[in-house]
PDB file of C-alpha atoms and ligand atoms in Angstrom:
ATOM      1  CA  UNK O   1      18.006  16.856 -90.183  1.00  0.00           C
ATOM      2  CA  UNK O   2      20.363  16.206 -87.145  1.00  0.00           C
ATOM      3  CA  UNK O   3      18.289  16.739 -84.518  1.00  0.00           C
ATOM      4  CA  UNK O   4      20.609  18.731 -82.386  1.00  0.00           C
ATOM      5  CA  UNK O   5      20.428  21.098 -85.101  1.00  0.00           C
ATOM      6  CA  UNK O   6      16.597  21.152 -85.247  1.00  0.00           C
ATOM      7  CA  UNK O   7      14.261  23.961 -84.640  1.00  0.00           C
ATOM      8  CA  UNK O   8      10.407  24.794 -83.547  1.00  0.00           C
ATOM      9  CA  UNK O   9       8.804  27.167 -85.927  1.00  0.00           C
ATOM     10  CA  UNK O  10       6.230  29.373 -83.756  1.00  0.00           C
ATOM     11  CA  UNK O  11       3.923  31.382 -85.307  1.00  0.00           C
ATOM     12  CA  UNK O  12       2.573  34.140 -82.667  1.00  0.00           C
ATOM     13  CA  UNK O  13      -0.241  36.045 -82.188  1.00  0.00           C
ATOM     14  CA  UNK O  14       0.938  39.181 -80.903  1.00  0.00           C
ATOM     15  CA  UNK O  15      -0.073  42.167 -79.586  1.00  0.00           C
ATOM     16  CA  UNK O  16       1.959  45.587 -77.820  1.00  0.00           C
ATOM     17  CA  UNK O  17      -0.944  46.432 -75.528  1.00  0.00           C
ATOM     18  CA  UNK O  18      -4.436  46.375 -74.604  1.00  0.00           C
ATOM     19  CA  UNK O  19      -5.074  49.028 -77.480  1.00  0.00           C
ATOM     20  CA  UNK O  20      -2.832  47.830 -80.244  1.00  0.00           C
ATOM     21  CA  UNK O  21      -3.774  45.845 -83.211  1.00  0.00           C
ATOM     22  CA  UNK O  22      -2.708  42.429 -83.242  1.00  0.00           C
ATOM     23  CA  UNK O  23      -0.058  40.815 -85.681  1.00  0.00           C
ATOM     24  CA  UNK O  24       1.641  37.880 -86.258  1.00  0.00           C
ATOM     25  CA  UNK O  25       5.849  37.027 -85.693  1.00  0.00           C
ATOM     26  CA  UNK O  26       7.365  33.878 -86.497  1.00  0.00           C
ATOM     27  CA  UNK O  27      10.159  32.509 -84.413  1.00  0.00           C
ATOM     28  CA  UNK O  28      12.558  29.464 -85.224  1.00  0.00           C
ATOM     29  CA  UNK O  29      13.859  27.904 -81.622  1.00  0.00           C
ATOM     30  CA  UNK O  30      16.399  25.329 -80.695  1.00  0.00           C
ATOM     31  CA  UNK O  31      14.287  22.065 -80.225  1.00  0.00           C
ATOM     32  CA  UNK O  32      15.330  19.537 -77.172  1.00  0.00           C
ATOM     33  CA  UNK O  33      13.175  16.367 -76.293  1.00  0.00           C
ATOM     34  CA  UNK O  34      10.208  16.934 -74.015  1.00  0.00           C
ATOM     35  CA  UNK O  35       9.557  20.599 -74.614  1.00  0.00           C
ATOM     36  CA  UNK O  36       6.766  22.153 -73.521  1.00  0.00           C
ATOM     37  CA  UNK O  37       5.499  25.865 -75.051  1.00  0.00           C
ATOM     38  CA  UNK O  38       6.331  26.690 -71.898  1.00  0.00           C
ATOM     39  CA  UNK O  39       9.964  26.045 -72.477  1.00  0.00           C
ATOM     40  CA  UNK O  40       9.763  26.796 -76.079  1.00  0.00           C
ATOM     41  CA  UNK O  41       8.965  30.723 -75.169  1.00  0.00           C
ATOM     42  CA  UNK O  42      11.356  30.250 -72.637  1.00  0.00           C
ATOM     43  CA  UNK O  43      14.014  29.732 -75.639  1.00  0.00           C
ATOM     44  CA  UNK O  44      12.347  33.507 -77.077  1.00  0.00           C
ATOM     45  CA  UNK O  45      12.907  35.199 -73.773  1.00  0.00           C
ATOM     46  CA  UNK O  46      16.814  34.202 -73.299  1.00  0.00           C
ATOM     47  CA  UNK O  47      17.230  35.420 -77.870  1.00  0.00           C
ATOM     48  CA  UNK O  48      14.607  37.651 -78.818  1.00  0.00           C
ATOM     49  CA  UNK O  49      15.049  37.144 -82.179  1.00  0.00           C
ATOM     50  CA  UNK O  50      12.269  36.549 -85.074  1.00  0.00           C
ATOM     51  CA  UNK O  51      12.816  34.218 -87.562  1.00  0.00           C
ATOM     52  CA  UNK O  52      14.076  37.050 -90.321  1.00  0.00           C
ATOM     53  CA  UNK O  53      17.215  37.359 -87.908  1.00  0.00           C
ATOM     54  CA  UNK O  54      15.633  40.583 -86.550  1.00  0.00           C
ATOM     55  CA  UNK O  55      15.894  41.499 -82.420  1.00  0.00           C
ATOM     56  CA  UNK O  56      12.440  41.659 -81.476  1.00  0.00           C
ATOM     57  CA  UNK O  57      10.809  41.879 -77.826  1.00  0.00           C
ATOM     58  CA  UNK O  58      10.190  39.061 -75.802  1.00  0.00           C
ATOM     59  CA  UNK O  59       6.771  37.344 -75.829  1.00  0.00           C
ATOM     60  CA  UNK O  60       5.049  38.046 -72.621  1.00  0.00           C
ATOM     61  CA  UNK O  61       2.647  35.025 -71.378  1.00  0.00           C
ATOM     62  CA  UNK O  62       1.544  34.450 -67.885  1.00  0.00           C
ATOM     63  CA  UNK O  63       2.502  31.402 -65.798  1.00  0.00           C
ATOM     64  CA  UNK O  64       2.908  30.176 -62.490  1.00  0.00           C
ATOM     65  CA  UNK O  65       2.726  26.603 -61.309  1.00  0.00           C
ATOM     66  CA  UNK O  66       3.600  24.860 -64.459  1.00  0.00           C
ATOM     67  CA  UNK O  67       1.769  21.632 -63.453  1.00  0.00           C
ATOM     68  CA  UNK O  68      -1.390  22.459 -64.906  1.00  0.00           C
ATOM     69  CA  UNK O  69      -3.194  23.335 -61.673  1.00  0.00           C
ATOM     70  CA  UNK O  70      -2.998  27.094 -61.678  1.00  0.00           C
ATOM     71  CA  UNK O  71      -4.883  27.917 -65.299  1.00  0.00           C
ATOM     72  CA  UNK O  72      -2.738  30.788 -65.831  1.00  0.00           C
ATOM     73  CA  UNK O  73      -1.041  29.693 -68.868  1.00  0.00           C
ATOM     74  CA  UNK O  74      -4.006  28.849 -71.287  1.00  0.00           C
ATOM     75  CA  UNK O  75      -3.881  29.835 -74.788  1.00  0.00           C
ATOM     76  CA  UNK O  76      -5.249  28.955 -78.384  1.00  0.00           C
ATOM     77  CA  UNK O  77      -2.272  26.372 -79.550  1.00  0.00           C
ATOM     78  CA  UNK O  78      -2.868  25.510 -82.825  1.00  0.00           C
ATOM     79  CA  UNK O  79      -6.305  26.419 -82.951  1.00  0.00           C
ATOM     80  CA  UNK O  80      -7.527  25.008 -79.639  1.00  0.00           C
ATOM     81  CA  UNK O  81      -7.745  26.501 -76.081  1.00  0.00           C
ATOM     82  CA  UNK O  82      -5.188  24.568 -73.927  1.00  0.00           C
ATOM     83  CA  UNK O  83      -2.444  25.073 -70.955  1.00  0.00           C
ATOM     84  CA  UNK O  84       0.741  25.800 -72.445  1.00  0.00           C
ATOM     85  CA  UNK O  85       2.346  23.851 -69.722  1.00  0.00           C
ATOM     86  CA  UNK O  86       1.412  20.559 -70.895  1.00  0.00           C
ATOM     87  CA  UNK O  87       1.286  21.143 -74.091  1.00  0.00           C
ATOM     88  CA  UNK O  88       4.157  19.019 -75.438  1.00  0.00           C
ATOM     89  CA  UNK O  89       5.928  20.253 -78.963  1.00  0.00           C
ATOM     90  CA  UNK O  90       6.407  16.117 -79.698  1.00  0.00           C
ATOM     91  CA  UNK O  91       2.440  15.863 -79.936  1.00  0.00           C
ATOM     92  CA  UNK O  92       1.930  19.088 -82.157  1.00  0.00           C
ATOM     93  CA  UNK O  93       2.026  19.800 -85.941  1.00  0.00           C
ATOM     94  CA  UNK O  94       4.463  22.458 -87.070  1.00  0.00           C
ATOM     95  CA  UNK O  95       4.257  25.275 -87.812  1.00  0.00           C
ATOM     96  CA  UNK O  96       2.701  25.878 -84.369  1.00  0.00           C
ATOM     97  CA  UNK O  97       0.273  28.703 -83.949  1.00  0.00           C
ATOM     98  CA  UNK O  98      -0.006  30.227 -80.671  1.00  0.00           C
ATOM     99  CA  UNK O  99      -2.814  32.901 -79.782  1.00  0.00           C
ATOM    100  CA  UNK O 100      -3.982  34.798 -76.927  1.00  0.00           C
ATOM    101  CA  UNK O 101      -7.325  33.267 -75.979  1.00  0.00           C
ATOM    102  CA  UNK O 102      -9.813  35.556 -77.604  1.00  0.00           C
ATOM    103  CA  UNK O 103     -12.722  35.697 -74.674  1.00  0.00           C
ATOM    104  CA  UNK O 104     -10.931  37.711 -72.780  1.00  0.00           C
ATOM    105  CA  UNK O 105      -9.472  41.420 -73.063  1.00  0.00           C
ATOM    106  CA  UNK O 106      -5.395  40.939 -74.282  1.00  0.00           C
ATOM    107  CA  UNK O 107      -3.026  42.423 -71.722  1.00  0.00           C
ATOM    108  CA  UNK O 108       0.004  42.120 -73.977  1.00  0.00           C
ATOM    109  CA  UNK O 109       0.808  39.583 -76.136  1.00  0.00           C
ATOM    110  CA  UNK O 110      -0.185  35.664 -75.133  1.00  0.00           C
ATOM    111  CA  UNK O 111      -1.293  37.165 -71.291  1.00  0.00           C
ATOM    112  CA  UNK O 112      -5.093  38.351 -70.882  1.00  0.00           C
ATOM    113  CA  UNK O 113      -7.445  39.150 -68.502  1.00  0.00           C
ATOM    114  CA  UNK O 114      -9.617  36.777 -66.619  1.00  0.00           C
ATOM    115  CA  UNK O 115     -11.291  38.955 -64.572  1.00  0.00           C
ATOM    116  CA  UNK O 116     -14.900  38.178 -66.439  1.00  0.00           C
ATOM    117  CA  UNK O 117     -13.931  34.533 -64.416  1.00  0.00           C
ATOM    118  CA  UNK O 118     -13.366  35.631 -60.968  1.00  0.00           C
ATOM    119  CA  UNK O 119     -16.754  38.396 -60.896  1.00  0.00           C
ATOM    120  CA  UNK O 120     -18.667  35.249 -61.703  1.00  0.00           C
ATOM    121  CA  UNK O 121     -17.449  33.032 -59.165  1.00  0.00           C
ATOM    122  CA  UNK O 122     -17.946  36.209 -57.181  1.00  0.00           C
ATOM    123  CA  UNK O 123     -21.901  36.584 -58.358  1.00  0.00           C
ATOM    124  CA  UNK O 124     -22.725  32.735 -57.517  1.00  0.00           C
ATOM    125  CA  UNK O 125     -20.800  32.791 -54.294  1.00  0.00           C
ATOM    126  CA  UNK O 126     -18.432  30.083 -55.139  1.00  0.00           C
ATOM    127  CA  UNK O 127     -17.337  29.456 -51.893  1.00  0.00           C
ATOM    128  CA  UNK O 128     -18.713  27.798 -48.443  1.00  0.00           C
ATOM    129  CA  UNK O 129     -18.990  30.950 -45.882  1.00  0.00           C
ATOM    130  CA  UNK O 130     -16.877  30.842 -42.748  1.00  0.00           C
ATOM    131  CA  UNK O 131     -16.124  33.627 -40.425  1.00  0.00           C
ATOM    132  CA  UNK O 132     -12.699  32.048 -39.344  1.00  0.00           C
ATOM    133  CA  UNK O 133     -12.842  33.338 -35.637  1.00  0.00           C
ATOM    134  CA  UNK O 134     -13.334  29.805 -33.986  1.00  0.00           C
ATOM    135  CA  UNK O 135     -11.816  26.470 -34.768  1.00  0.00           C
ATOM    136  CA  UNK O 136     -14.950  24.886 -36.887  1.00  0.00           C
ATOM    137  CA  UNK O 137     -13.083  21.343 -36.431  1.00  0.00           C
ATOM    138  CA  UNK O 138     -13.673  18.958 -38.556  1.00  0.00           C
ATOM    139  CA  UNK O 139     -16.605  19.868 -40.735  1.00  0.00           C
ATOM    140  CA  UNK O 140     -19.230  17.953 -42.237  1.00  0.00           C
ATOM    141  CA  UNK O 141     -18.922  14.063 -43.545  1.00  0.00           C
ATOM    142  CA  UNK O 142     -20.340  13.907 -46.832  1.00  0.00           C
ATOM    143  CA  UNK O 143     -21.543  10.524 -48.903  1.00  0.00           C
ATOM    144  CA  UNK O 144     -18.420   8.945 -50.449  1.00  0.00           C
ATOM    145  CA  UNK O 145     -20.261   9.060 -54.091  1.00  0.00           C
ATOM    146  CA  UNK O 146     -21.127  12.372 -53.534  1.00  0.00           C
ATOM    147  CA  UNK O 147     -17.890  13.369 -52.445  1.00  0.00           C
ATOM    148  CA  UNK O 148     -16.086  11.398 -55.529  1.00  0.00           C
ATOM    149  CA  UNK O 149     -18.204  13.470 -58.181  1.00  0.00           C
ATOM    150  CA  UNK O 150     -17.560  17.083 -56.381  1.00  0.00           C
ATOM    151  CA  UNK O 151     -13.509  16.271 -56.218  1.00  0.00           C
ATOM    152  CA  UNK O 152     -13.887  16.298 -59.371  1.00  0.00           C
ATOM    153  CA  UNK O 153     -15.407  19.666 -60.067  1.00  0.00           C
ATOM    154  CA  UNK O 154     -13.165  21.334 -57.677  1.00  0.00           C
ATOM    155  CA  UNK O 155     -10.115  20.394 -59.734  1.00  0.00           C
ATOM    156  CA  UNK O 156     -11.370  23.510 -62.209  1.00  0.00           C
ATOM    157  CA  UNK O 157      -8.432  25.878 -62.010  1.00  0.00           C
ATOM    158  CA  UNK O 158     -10.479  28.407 -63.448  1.00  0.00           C
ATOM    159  CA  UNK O 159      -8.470  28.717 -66.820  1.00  0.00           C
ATOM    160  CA  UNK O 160     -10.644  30.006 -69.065  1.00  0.00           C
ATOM    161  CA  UNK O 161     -11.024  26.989 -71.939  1.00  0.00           C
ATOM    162  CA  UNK O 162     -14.289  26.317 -71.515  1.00  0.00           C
ATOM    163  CA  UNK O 163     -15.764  30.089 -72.218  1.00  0.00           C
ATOM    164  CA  UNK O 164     -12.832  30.413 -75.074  1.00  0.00           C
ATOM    165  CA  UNK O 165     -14.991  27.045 -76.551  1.00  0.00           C
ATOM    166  CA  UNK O 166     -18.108  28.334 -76.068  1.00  0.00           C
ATOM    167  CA  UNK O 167     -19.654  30.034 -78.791  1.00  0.00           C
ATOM    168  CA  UNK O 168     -22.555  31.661 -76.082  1.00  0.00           C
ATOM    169  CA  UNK O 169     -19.697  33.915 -74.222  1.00  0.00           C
ATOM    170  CA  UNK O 170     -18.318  36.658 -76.108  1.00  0.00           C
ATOM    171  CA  UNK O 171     -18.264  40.586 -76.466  1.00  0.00           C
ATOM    172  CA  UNK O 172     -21.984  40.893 -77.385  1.00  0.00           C
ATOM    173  CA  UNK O 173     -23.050  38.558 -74.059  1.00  0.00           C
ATOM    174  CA  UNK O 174     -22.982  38.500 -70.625  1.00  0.00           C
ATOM    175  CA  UNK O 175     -23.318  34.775 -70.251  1.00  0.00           C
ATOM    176  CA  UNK O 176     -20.912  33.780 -67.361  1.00  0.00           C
ATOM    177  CA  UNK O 177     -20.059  30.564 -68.843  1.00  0.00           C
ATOM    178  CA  UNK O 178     -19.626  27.073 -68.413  1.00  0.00           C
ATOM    179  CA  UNK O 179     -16.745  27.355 -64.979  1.00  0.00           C
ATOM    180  CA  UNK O 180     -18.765  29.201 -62.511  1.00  0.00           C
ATOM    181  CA  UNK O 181     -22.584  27.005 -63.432  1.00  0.00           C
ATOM    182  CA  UNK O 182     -20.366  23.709 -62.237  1.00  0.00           C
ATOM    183  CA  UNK O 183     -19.201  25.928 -58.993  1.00  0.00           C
ATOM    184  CA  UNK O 184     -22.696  26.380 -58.302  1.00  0.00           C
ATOM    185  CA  UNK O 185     -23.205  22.439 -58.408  1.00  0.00           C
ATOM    186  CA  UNK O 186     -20.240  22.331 -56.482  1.00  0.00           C
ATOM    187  CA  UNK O 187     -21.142  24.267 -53.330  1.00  0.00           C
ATOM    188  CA  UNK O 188     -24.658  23.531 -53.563  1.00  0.00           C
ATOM    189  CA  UNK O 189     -23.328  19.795 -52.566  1.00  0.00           C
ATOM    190  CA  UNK O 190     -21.525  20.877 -49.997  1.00  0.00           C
ATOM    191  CA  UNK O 191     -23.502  19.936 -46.798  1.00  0.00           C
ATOM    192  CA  UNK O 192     -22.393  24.002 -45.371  1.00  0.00           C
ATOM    193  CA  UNK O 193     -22.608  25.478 -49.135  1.00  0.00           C
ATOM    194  CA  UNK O 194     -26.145  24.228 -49.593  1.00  0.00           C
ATOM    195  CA  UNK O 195     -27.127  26.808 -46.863  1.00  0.00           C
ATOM    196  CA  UNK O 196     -26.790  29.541 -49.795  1.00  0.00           C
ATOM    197  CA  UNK O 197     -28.202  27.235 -52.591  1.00  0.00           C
ATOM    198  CA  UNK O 198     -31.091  29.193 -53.193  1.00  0.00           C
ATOM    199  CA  UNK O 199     -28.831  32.762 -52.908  1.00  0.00           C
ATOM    200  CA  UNK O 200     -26.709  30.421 -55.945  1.00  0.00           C
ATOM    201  CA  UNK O 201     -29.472  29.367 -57.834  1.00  0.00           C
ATOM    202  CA  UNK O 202     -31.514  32.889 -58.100  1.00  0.00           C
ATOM    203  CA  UNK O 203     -27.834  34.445 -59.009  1.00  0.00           C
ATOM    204  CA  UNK O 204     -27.717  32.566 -62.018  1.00  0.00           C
ATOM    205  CA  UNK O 205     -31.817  32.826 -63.539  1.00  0.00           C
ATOM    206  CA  UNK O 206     -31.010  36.484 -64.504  1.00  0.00           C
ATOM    207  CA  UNK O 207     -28.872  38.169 -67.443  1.00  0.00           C
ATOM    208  CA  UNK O 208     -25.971  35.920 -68.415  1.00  0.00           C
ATOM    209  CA  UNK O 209     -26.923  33.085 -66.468  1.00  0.00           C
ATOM    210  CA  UNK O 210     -27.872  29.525 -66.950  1.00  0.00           C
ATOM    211  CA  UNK O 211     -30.617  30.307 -69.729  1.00  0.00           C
ATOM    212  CA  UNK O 212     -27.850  31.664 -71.951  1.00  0.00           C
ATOM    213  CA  UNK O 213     -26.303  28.150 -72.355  1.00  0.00           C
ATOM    214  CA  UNK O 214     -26.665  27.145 -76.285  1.00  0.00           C
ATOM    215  CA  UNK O 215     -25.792  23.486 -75.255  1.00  0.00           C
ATOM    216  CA  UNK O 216     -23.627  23.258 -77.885  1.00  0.00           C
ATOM    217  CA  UNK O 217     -21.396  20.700 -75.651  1.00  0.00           C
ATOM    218  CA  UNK O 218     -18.028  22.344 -76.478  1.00  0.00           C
ATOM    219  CA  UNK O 219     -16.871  23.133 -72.918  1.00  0.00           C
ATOM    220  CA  UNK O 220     -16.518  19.663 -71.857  1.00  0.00           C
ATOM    221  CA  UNK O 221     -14.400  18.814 -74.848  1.00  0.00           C
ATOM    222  CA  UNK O 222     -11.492  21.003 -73.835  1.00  0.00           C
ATOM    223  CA  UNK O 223     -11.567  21.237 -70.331  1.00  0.00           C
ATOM    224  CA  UNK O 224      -8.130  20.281 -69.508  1.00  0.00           C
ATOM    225  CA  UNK O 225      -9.100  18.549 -66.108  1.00  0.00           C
ATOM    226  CA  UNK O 226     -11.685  16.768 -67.855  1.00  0.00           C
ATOM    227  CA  UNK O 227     -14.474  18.204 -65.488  1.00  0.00           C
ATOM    228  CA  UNK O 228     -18.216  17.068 -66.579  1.00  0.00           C
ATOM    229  CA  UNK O 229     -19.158  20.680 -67.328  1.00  0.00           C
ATOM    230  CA  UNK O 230     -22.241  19.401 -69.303  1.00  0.00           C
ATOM    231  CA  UNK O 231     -23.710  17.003 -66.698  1.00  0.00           C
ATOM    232  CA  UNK O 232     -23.363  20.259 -64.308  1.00  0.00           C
ATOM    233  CA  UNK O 233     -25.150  21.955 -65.855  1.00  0.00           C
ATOM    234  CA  UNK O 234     -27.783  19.708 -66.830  1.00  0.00           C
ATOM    235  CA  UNK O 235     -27.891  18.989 -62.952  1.00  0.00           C
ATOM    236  CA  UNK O 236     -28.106  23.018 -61.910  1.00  0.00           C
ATOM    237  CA  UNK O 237     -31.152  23.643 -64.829  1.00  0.00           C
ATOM    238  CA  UNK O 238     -32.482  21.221 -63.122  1.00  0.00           C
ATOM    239  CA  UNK O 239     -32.159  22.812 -59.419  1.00  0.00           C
ATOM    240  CA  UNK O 240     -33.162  26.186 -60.825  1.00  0.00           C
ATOM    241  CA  UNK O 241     -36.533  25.051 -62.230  1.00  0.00           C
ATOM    242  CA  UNK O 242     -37.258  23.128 -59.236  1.00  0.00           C
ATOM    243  CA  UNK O 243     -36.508  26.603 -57.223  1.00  0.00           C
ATOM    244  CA  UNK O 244     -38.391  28.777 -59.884  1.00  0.00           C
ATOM    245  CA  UNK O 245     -41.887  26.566 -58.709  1.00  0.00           C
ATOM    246  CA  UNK O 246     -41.242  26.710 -55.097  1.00  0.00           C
ATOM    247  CA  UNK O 247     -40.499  30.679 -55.374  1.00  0.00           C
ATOM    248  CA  UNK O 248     -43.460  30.728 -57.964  1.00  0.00           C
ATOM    249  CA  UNK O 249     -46.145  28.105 -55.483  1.00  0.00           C
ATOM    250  CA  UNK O 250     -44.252  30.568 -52.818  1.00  0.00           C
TER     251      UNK O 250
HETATM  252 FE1  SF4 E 301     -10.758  25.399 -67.173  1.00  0.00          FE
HETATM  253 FE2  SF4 E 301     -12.251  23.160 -67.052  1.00  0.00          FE
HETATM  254 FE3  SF4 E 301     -12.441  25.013 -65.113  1.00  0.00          FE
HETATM  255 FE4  SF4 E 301     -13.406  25.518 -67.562  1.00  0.00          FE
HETATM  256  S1  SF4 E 301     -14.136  23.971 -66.114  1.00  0.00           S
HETATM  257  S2  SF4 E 301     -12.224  26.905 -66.319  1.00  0.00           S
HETATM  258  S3  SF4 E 301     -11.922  24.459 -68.856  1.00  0.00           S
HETATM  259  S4  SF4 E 301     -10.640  23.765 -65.631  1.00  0.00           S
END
């Protein structure tokens, strides 16, 4: 085939709304080198056509900063959770399945809901707590190795891979999931975080927290930043028992 005359067969999950049943439409678009899904819905949106020749609707997905940082853009492609905007066509198999991730409630088609996300970084207080009235200057020095491990946690853009991996987080539990457990790591490193550690730690020993991990190690295969999401929480378990004596020995 010539390949200006080549095109991406898409097979996509959709779905009209939050109450409709989900079915599949297939869609043949133009290919160009270097594609990304992103650009390859793109393609849908400018000819919303299927791949019968019918005019269809557009496929709705949610993106925003197309350089993997934001984690808006994750969906099943091809049977794995991933960001759609560095997803290149080049490295996949065709046909290409795409899927709205399945963990969270479907807004409309490829675009869901990660609210479950944000109330759990909420619940573990993923943040360090500053009143902003005064200039703080420049804040705490922490050690170099420590601070080389926690860059590397904060580079979770909250996308919503790891719980779609997980087989612990679905309808039937509340377990908040692999993101927010290597948050609490995170600020409890943090030489102005640590001051709610303890707040952290007893956030997570109840319903849906840290007990509810299976350990079946499936997180840290697909987050796309490549965050040790095991080794955090290996680490936190560890920080909650040590807290679940002192509260206990009082
Ligand atoms: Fe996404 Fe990784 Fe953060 Fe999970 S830990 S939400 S997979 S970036």
């Amino acid at each position: 085939m010539v390949e200006m005359d080549r095109k991406i067969h898409l097979i996509i999950t959709r779905q009209k709304d939050a109450h409709s049943e989900p079915y599949k439409e297939e869609f043949l678009v133009p290919y160009r080198p270097n594609m990304n899904i992103i650009s390859a819905l793109m393609e849908i949106q400018k000819n919303a056509v299927n791949a019968k020749g019918e005019k269809t609707t557009p496929v709705i997905w949610e993106s925003v900063c197309l350089e993997e940082v934001c984690g808006a853009c994750s969906m099943v492609i091809n049977g794995k959770p991933r960001q759609a905007c560095s997803t290149l066509i080049d490295q996949l198999t065709e046909p290409i399945t795409l899927a709205p991730m399945s963990t969270f409630p479907v807004i409309r088609d490829l675009m869901v809901d990660r609210q479950r996300m944000f109330d759990a970084l909420k619940r573990v207080r993923a943040w360090v707590p500053i009143d902003g009235t005064y200039d703080l200057g420049p804040g705490p020095r922490m050690p170099e190795k420590t601070r080389q491990w926690a860059y590397e946690l904060s580079k979770c853009m909250t996308c919503g891979c790891c719980l779609e991996a997980c087989p612990n987080v679905n309808n039937k539990s509340t377990f908040i999931g692999p993101a927010p457990l290597s948050q609490v790591r995170l600020f409890n490193a943090h030489p102005t975080g640590a001051m709610h550690k303890e707040e952290r730690l007893t956030a997570i020993m109840g319903d849906g927290g840290i007990t509810a991990c299976g350990n079946s190690q499936n997180c840290v295969q697909v987050c796309p930043k490549g965050i040790p999401l095991t080794t955090s929480i290996a680490q936190v378990n560890r920080q909650v028992t040590k807290w679940s004596f002192k509260r206990f020995f009082g």
